[in-house]
Short mmCIF file of C-alpha atoms (C1' of nucleotides) in Angstrom, two decimals:
data_model
loop_
_atom_site.label_atom_id
_atom_site.label_comp_id
_atom_site.label_asym_id
_atom_site.label_seq_id
_atom_site.Cartn_x
_atom_site.Cartn_y
_atom_site.Cartn_z
CA MET A 1 24.74 -205.63 -37.64
CA ALA A 2 24.21 -202.81 -35.07
CA ASN A 3 21.41 -204.15 -33.16
CA GLU A 4 22.40 -207.55 -32.76
CA ILE A 5 22.78 -209.39 -29.34
CA LYS A 6 26.42 -209.60 -28.51
CA LYS A 7 27.89 -212.51 -26.50
CA LEU A 8 29.14 -211.35 -23.04
CA ASP A 9 31.31 -213.63 -21.00
CA GLN A 10 31.41 -213.52 -17.19
CA ASN A 11 34.15 -210.71 -16.96
CA ASP A 12 32.06 -208.55 -19.40
CA ARG A 13 28.76 -209.16 -17.08
CA ASN A 14 30.80 -208.27 -14.06
CA ILE A 15 32.21 -205.18 -15.51
CA LEU A 16 28.65 -204.13 -16.42
CA LYS A 17 27.32 -205.01 -12.98
CA ALA A 18 29.99 -202.81 -11.37
CA LEU A 19 29.68 -199.80 -13.84
CA GLN A 20 25.87 -199.94 -13.88
CA GLN A 21 26.16 -199.29 -10.00
CA ASP A 22 29.25 -196.95 -9.92
CA ALA A 23 30.70 -195.69 -13.07
CA SER A 24 33.10 -193.34 -11.09
CA LEU A 25 35.16 -196.47 -10.04
CA SER A 26 38.69 -196.14 -11.41
CA LEU A 27 39.85 -198.73 -13.87
CA GLU A 28 42.66 -199.80 -11.44
CA ASN A 29 39.99 -200.40 -8.79
CA LEU A 30 37.49 -202.15 -11.10
CA ALA A 31 40.30 -204.37 -12.63
CA ALA A 32 41.64 -205.21 -9.18
CA GLN A 33 38.17 -206.34 -8.11
CA LEU A 34 37.96 -208.72 -11.08
CA SER A 35 41.48 -209.77 -11.09
CA LEU A 36 42.16 -208.35 -14.57
CA SER A 37 44.91 -205.94 -15.59
CA THR A 38 43.66 -202.21 -15.88
CA ASN A 39 44.12 -202.42 -19.70
CA ALA A 40 42.46 -205.80 -20.11
CA CYS A 41 39.44 -204.28 -18.38
CA TRP A 42 39.89 -201.03 -20.40
CA ARG A 43 39.70 -202.85 -23.84
CA ARG A 44 36.60 -204.77 -22.60
CA ILE A 45 34.78 -201.63 -21.67
CA LYS A 46 35.78 -199.92 -25.03
CA ARG A 47 34.54 -202.95 -26.83
CA MET A 48 31.24 -202.87 -25.25
CA GLU A 49 30.91 -199.05 -25.75
CA ALA A 50 31.62 -199.45 -29.40
CA ASP A 51 29.10 -202.38 -29.54
CA GLY A 52 26.46 -200.24 -28.13
CA ILE A 53 26.10 -202.27 -25.12
CA ILE A 54 27.23 -199.43 -22.80
CA ALA A 55 25.22 -196.53 -24.33
CA ARG A 56 26.57 -193.67 -21.95
CA ARG A 57 27.49 -192.69 -18.57
CA VAL A 58 25.26 -190.30 -16.72
CA ALA A 59 24.90 -188.44 -13.29
CA ILE A 60 21.95 -189.60 -11.44
CA VAL A 61 20.22 -186.70 -9.63
CA GLU A 62 18.01 -187.40 -6.69
CA PRO A 63 14.66 -186.06 -7.48
CA GLU A 64 13.49 -185.26 -3.93
CA ALA A 65 16.53 -183.21 -3.47
CA VAL A 66 15.56 -180.93 -6.32
CA GLY A 67 11.83 -180.68 -5.57
CA LEU A 68 10.54 -183.32 -7.78
CA GLY A 69 8.45 -185.13 -5.22
CA MET A 70 5.88 -186.66 -7.61
CA THR A 71 5.97 -189.45 -10.20
CA ALA A 72 2.84 -189.68 -12.33
CA PHE A 73 1.99 -192.65 -14.74
CA VAL A 74 -0.14 -191.50 -17.55
CA ALA A 75 -2.05 -194.10 -19.69
CA VAL A 76 -3.30 -192.81 -23.07
CA ARG A 77 -5.84 -194.51 -25.24
CA THR A 78 -6.44 -193.32 -28.82
CA ASN A 79 -8.62 -193.84 -31.71
CA ASP A 80 -6.24 -192.50 -34.02
CA HIS A 81 -3.65 -195.23 -34.71
CA SER A 82 -1.95 -193.59 -37.61
CA ASP A 83 1.81 -193.20 -38.05
CA GLN A 84 1.52 -189.46 -38.37
CA TRP A 85 -0.44 -189.14 -35.15
CA LEU A 86 2.17 -191.19 -33.28
CA LYS A 87 4.99 -189.08 -34.83
CA LYS A 88 3.42 -185.86 -33.65
CA PHE A 89 2.71 -187.44 -30.08
CA ALA A 90 6.11 -188.75 -29.85
CA ALA A 91 7.74 -185.45 -30.92
CA ALA A 92 5.74 -183.55 -28.47
CA ALA A 93 6.11 -185.93 -25.38
CA SER A 94 9.98 -186.42 -26.18
CA GLY A 95 10.31 -182.56 -26.13
CA ILE A 96 9.03 -182.31 -22.63
CA ASP A 97 11.60 -182.72 -19.93
CA GLU A 98 9.13 -183.83 -17.26
CA VAL A 99 8.28 -186.95 -19.55
CA VAL A 100 11.09 -189.04 -18.48
CA GLU A 101 9.70 -192.41 -20.16
CA PHE A 102 7.38 -193.15 -22.98
CA TYR A 103 6.16 -196.50 -24.21
CA ARG A 104 3.84 -197.86 -26.88
CA MET A 105 1.85 -200.58 -25.13
CA ALA A 106 0.06 -203.86 -25.91
CA GLY A 107 -3.30 -204.44 -24.69
CA GLU A 108 -5.94 -201.79 -23.58
CA VAL A 109 -3.69 -198.82 -23.02
CA ASP A 110 -1.97 -197.57 -26.18
CA TYR A 111 0.71 -195.43 -24.61
CA MET A 112 2.24 -195.16 -21.15
CA LEU A 113 4.20 -192.07 -19.99
CA LYS A 114 6.04 -191.57 -16.92
CA LEU A 115 6.29 -188.05 -15.65
CA LEU A 116 8.42 -186.50 -13.07
CA VAL A 117 6.92 -183.26 -11.54
CA ARG A 118 7.09 -181.05 -8.38
CA ASP A 119 3.45 -181.31 -7.32
CA MET A 120 -0.07 -181.50 -8.55
CA ALA A 121 0.00 -177.90 -10.24
CA ASP A 122 3.20 -178.84 -11.93
CA TYR A 123 1.55 -182.03 -13.29
CA ASP A 124 -1.35 -180.05 -14.53
CA ARG A 125 1.01 -177.57 -16.24
CA VAL A 126 2.71 -180.47 -18.10
CA TYR A 127 -0.54 -182.23 -18.81
CA LYS A 128 -1.93 -178.93 -20.59
CA LYS A 129 1.31 -178.69 -22.54
CA LEU A 130 0.82 -182.25 -23.65
CA ILE A 131 -2.90 -182.08 -24.71
CA LYS A 132 -2.18 -178.67 -26.30
CA ALA A 133 0.42 -180.35 -28.56
CA VAL A 134 -1.84 -183.34 -29.52
CA PRO A 135 -5.51 -183.98 -28.96
CA LEU A 136 -5.79 -186.62 -26.45
CA SER A 137 -9.21 -188.02 -25.54
CA ASP A 138 -8.71 -190.81 -23.06
CA VAL A 139 -6.08 -190.01 -20.63
CA SER A 140 -5.89 -191.44 -17.21
CA ALA A 141 -3.11 -190.77 -14.56
CA SER A 142 -1.84 -192.43 -11.46
CA PHE A 143 0.23 -191.06 -8.81
CA ALA A 144 3.09 -192.52 -6.86
CA MET A 145 3.32 -191.62 -3.20
CA GLU A 146 6.58 -193.26 -2.52
CA ARG A 147 9.50 -194.58 -4.63
CA ILE A 148 10.58 -197.89 -3.10
CA LYS A 149 12.92 -198.97 -5.81
CA TYR A 150 14.52 -197.06 -8.74
CA GLU A 151 17.40 -198.75 -10.64
CA THR A 152 18.98 -197.91 -13.87
CA ALA A 153 20.92 -201.18 -13.87
CA VAL A 154 19.59 -203.72 -16.15
CA PRO A 155 19.87 -207.46 -15.39
CA VAL A 156 22.81 -208.92 -17.19
CA MET B 1 19.18 -181.20 7.11
CA ALA B 2 19.85 -184.18 4.57
CA ASN B 3 16.57 -184.20 2.63
CA GLU B 4 16.02 -180.38 2.35
CA ILE B 5 15.67 -178.71 -0.97
CA LYS B 6 19.02 -176.91 -1.86
CA LYS B 7 18.99 -173.85 -3.74
CA LEU B 8 20.72 -174.12 -7.25
CA ASP B 9 21.94 -171.23 -9.43
CA GLN B 10 22.05 -171.27 -13.18
CA ASN B 11 25.70 -172.60 -13.18
CA ASP B 12 24.71 -175.53 -10.97
CA ARG B 13 21.66 -176.19 -13.09
CA ASN B 14 23.86 -176.25 -16.30
CA ILE B 15 26.34 -178.60 -14.73
CA LEU B 16 23.50 -180.97 -13.74
CA LYS B 17 21.89 -180.89 -17.35
CA ALA B 18 25.20 -181.66 -18.82
CA LEU B 19 26.20 -184.38 -16.44
CA GLN B 20 22.80 -186.02 -16.66
CA GLN B 21 23.29 -186.32 -20.39
CA ASP B 22 27.10 -187.22 -20.30
CA ALA B 23 29.15 -187.85 -17.19
CA SER B 24 32.11 -188.65 -19.17
CA LEU B 25 32.59 -185.17 -20.09
CA SER B 26 35.92 -183.80 -18.71
CA LEU B 27 35.96 -181.13 -16.21
CA GLU B 28 38.00 -178.90 -18.71
CA ASN B 29 35.47 -179.41 -21.41
CA LEU B 30 32.43 -178.95 -19.09
CA ALA B 31 34.03 -175.80 -17.53
CA ALA B 32 34.87 -174.30 -20.99
CA GLN B 33 31.13 -174.88 -22.17
CA LEU B 34 29.91 -172.88 -19.14
CA SER B 35 32.69 -170.37 -19.22
CA LEU B 36 33.99 -171.38 -15.73
CA SER B 37 37.44 -172.45 -14.55
CA THR B 38 37.87 -176.21 -13.98
CA ASN B 39 38.20 -175.73 -10.43
CA ALA B 40 35.16 -173.49 -9.90
CA CYS B 41 33.14 -176.22 -11.73
CA TRP B 42 34.88 -179.00 -9.75
CA ARG B 43 33.82 -177.41 -6.41
CA ARG B 44 30.31 -176.98 -7.57
CA ILE B 45 30.02 -180.64 -8.58
CA LYS B 46 31.64 -181.69 -5.14
CA ARG B 47 29.27 -179.62 -3.22
CA MET B 48 26.30 -181.09 -5.18
CA GLU B 49 27.54 -184.54 -4.50
CA ALA B 50 27.88 -183.81 -0.65
CA ASP B 51 24.39 -182.32 -0.73
CA GLY B 52 23.01 -185.44 -2.21
CA ILE B 53 21.83 -183.82 -5.36
CA ILE B 54 24.14 -185.82 -7.54
CA ALA B 55 23.35 -189.27 -5.98
CA ARG B 56 26.06 -191.22 -8.19
CA ARG B 57 27.40 -191.79 -11.75
CA VAL B 58 26.33 -194.92 -13.59
CA ALA B 59 26.86 -196.61 -17.07
CA ILE B 60 23.72 -197.03 -18.95
CA VAL B 61 23.33 -200.49 -20.61
CA GLU B 62 21.17 -200.64 -23.85
CA PRO B 63 18.52 -203.31 -22.80
CA GLU B 64 17.90 -204.41 -26.42
CA ALA B 65 21.72 -205.01 -26.72
CA VAL B 66 21.79 -207.61 -24.09
CA GLY B 67 18.54 -209.18 -25.09
CA LEU B 68 16.11 -207.43 -22.72
CA GLY B 69 13.24 -206.69 -25.12
CA MET B 70 10.39 -206.49 -22.96
CA THR B 71 9.29 -203.92 -20.39
CA ALA B 72 6.40 -204.93 -18.24
CA PHE B 73 4.10 -202.62 -15.95
CA VAL B 74 2.78 -204.53 -13.01
CA ALA B 75 -0.09 -203.02 -11.17
CA VAL B 76 -0.67 -204.77 -7.62
CA ARG B 77 -3.90 -204.29 -5.49
CA THR B 78 -3.74 -205.67 -2.04
CA ASN B 79 -6.17 -206.08 0.97
CA ASP B 80 -3.44 -206.17 3.44
CA HIS B 81 -2.25 -202.69 4.07
CA SER B 82 -0.05 -203.57 7.17
CA ASP B 83 3.58 -202.27 7.48
CA GLN B 84 4.83 -205.66 7.73
CA TRP B 85 3.20 -207.01 4.51
CA LEU B 86 4.76 -204.04 2.56
CA LYS B 87 8.32 -204.72 4.23
CA LYS B 88 8.16 -208.24 3.09
CA PHE B 89 6.85 -207.19 -0.47
CA ALA B 90 9.47 -204.46 -0.67
CA ALA B 91 12.32 -206.64 0.32
CA ALA B 92 11.25 -209.38 -2.15
CA ALA B 93 10.87 -207.06 -5.03
CA SER B 94 13.92 -205.10 -4.36
CA GLY B 95 15.95 -208.15 -4.34
CA ILE B 96 14.94 -209.10 -7.80
CA ASP B 97 17.00 -207.44 -10.49
CA GLU B 98 14.50 -207.67 -13.04
CA VAL B 99 12.18 -205.32 -11.04
CA VAL B 100 13.86 -201.99 -11.92
CA GLU B 101 11.29 -199.67 -10.40
CA PHE B 102 8.67 -200.09 -7.50
CA TYR B 103 6.24 -197.32 -6.39
CA ARG B 104 3.57 -197.17 -3.73
CA MET B 105 0.63 -195.54 -5.50
CA ALA B 106 -2.35 -193.41 -4.61
CA GLY B 107 -5.70 -194.37 -5.86
CA GLU B 108 -7.02 -197.69 -7.27
CA VAL B 109 -3.59 -199.45 -7.75
CA ASP B 110 -1.65 -199.93 -4.50
CA TYR B 111 1.83 -200.65 -5.99
CA MET B 112 3.35 -200.32 -9.38
CA LEU B 113 6.36 -202.15 -10.67
CA LYS B 114 8.41 -201.96 -13.75
CA LEU B 115 9.96 -205.02 -14.92
CA LEU B 116 12.73 -205.39 -17.53
CA VAL B 117 12.67 -209.05 -19.00
CA ARG B 118 13.96 -210.97 -22.09
CA ASP B 119 10.54 -212.18 -23.22
CA MET B 120 7.09 -213.57 -21.91
CA ALA B 121 8.65 -216.69 -20.60
CA ASP B 122 11.12 -214.64 -18.70
CA TYR B 123 8.25 -212.38 -17.48
CA ASP B 124 6.49 -215.53 -16.19
CA ARG B 125 9.56 -216.70 -14.34
CA VAL B 126 10.07 -213.39 -12.59
CA TYR B 127 6.32 -213.36 -11.87
CA LYS B 128 6.36 -216.53 -10.21
CA LYS B 129 9.50 -215.47 -8.04
CA LEU B 130 7.50 -212.58 -7.03
CA ILE B 131 4.12 -214.47 -6.05
CA LYS B 132 6.25 -217.08 -4.40
CA ALA B 133 7.82 -214.49 -1.86
CA VAL B 134 4.55 -212.82 -1.14
CA PRO B 135 1.07 -213.64 -1.80
CA LEU B 136 -0.51 -211.40 -4.28
CA SER B 137 -4.12 -211.70 -5.23
CA ASP B 138 -4.82 -208.84 -7.66
CA VAL B 139 -2.06 -208.43 -10.09
CA SER B 140 -2.28 -206.94 -13.61
CA ALA B 141 0.48 -206.56 -16.15
CA SER B 142 0.87 -204.41 -19.14
CA PHE B 143 3.45 -205.00 -21.72
CA ALA B 144 5.38 -202.30 -23.67
CA MET B 145 6.01 -202.88 -27.35
CA GLU B 146 8.30 -200.03 -28.10
CA ARG B 147 10.26 -197.89 -25.93
CA ILE B 148 9.93 -194.13 -27.40
CA LYS B 149 11.73 -192.14 -24.71
CA TYR B 150 13.69 -193.36 -21.76
CA GLU B 151 15.64 -190.49 -19.79
CA THR B 152 17.51 -190.75 -16.55
CA ALA B 153 17.79 -186.94 -16.41
CA VAL B 154 15.30 -185.24 -14.24
CA PRO B 155 14.18 -181.76 -15.10
CA VAL B 156 16.10 -179.03 -13.29
"C1'" DG C 1 43.99 -211.05 -26.14
"C1'" DC C 2 46.81 -210.55 -22.44
"C1'" DT C 3 50.57 -207.97 -19.24
"C1'" DG C 4 53.38 -204.24 -17.66
"C1'" DA C 5 55.45 -199.92 -18.26
"C1'" DA C 6 55.50 -195.49 -20.58
"C1'" DA C 7 53.11 -191.34 -22.13
"C1'" DT C 8 49.30 -188.60 -22.01
"C1'" DT C 9 45.42 -186.42 -20.22
"C1'" DA C 10 42.33 -185.50 -16.38
"C1'" DA C 11 41.29 -184.68 -11.52
"C1'" DT C 12 42.49 -182.47 -7.11
"C1'" DT C 13 44.95 -179.52 -4.12
"C1'" DG C 14 47.03 -175.11 -2.91
"C1'" DA C 15 48.55 -170.37 -3.18
"C1'" DG C 16 47.07 -165.76 -3.93
"C1'" DT C 17 43.09 -162.16 -5.39
"C1'" DA D 1 34.07 -167.55 -4.63
"C1'" DC D 2 37.06 -167.31 -8.05
"C1'" DT D 3 41.67 -167.85 -11.31
"C1'" DC D 4 45.87 -169.94 -12.29
"C1'" DA D 5 49.69 -172.98 -11.49
"C1'" DA D 6 51.37 -177.29 -9.29
"C1'" DT D 7 50.58 -181.91 -7.91
"C1'" DT D 8 48.55 -186.23 -8.02
"C1'" DA D 9 45.83 -189.75 -10.02
"C1'" DA D 10 43.66 -191.69 -13.85
"C1'" DT D 11 43.37 -193.18 -18.70
"C1'" DT D 12 45.29 -194.59 -23.02
"C1'" DT D 13 49.07 -196.13 -25.95
"C1'" DC D 14 52.75 -199.02 -26.93
"C1'" DA D 15 56.23 -202.95 -26.85
"C1'" DG D 16 56.53 -207.72 -26.22
"C1'" DC D 17 54.59 -212.42 -25.05
#
DNA sequence: GCTGAAATTAATTGAGT
DNA sequence: ACTCAATTAATTTCAGC
């Protein structure tokens, strides 16, 4: 089964911890840290990649360094809970690069989006793009002034 | 200046787009895609690393694959807006692996945290850890049922 | 499933335009 | 700032335990 939870031993966890912080580490370096041979380490990584535990390796770009100073959380409430509406909304939002995260929520809010934009004018542009694609009645945005922590590493 | 916005040309942008999606691409491969020599490409990457545009390279772990099925957004309101309180709160939250994002907000909510946890019991454990470290009076959590989009790539 | 070494492939440096 | 070639370092495969 593809989406089963695989068992990880302490070496696997340590590999994940290290690579989630720095995937540019050489095998030799990483293996030495964990007192493994390079290719024992290599086989564990390949297994976790095959099992879908390690999804991919990416470069992290500093948003501030490229002028993306504003993070917006957009809470959406809807009356239309049809599958078709969600599909349309999901497709529209997923196609917008500034929408970096998108969740279906439990409780009051139906959907939560996280946007990364340059400034308020840029937010407005993305917002208009969004409501043009799908009619959204109840939308409320909150803006982040400061990013205190941002971590791609998940707790393992 | 370290936190100045550097100018990027189309080649730089294309490199960032590619490496934000897949940092395991070989230089040769990447350079060929963009019709550059490997070493022109390499120098651009090194420059963007030195400029702090590319902050790091990380492995992305699939949360579901390691049993982290629940994302919680925690909105915090406080009466204590002192620097000292924030420092204490920031230190406590930053030290908790399950707190993957943490923002100071404009508007009604003072702080917004994103937590990655196994289940409701795990959320409760992290919540207790948090309020033990700093007294929090007004906390409200929203839970994500489904992650529709999650992107580490920023729009460049 | 591991080690250690060999083979392959990729990253980095350097010379020259 | 680039290309092309040479060098160095990393990854991947293979033989044996």
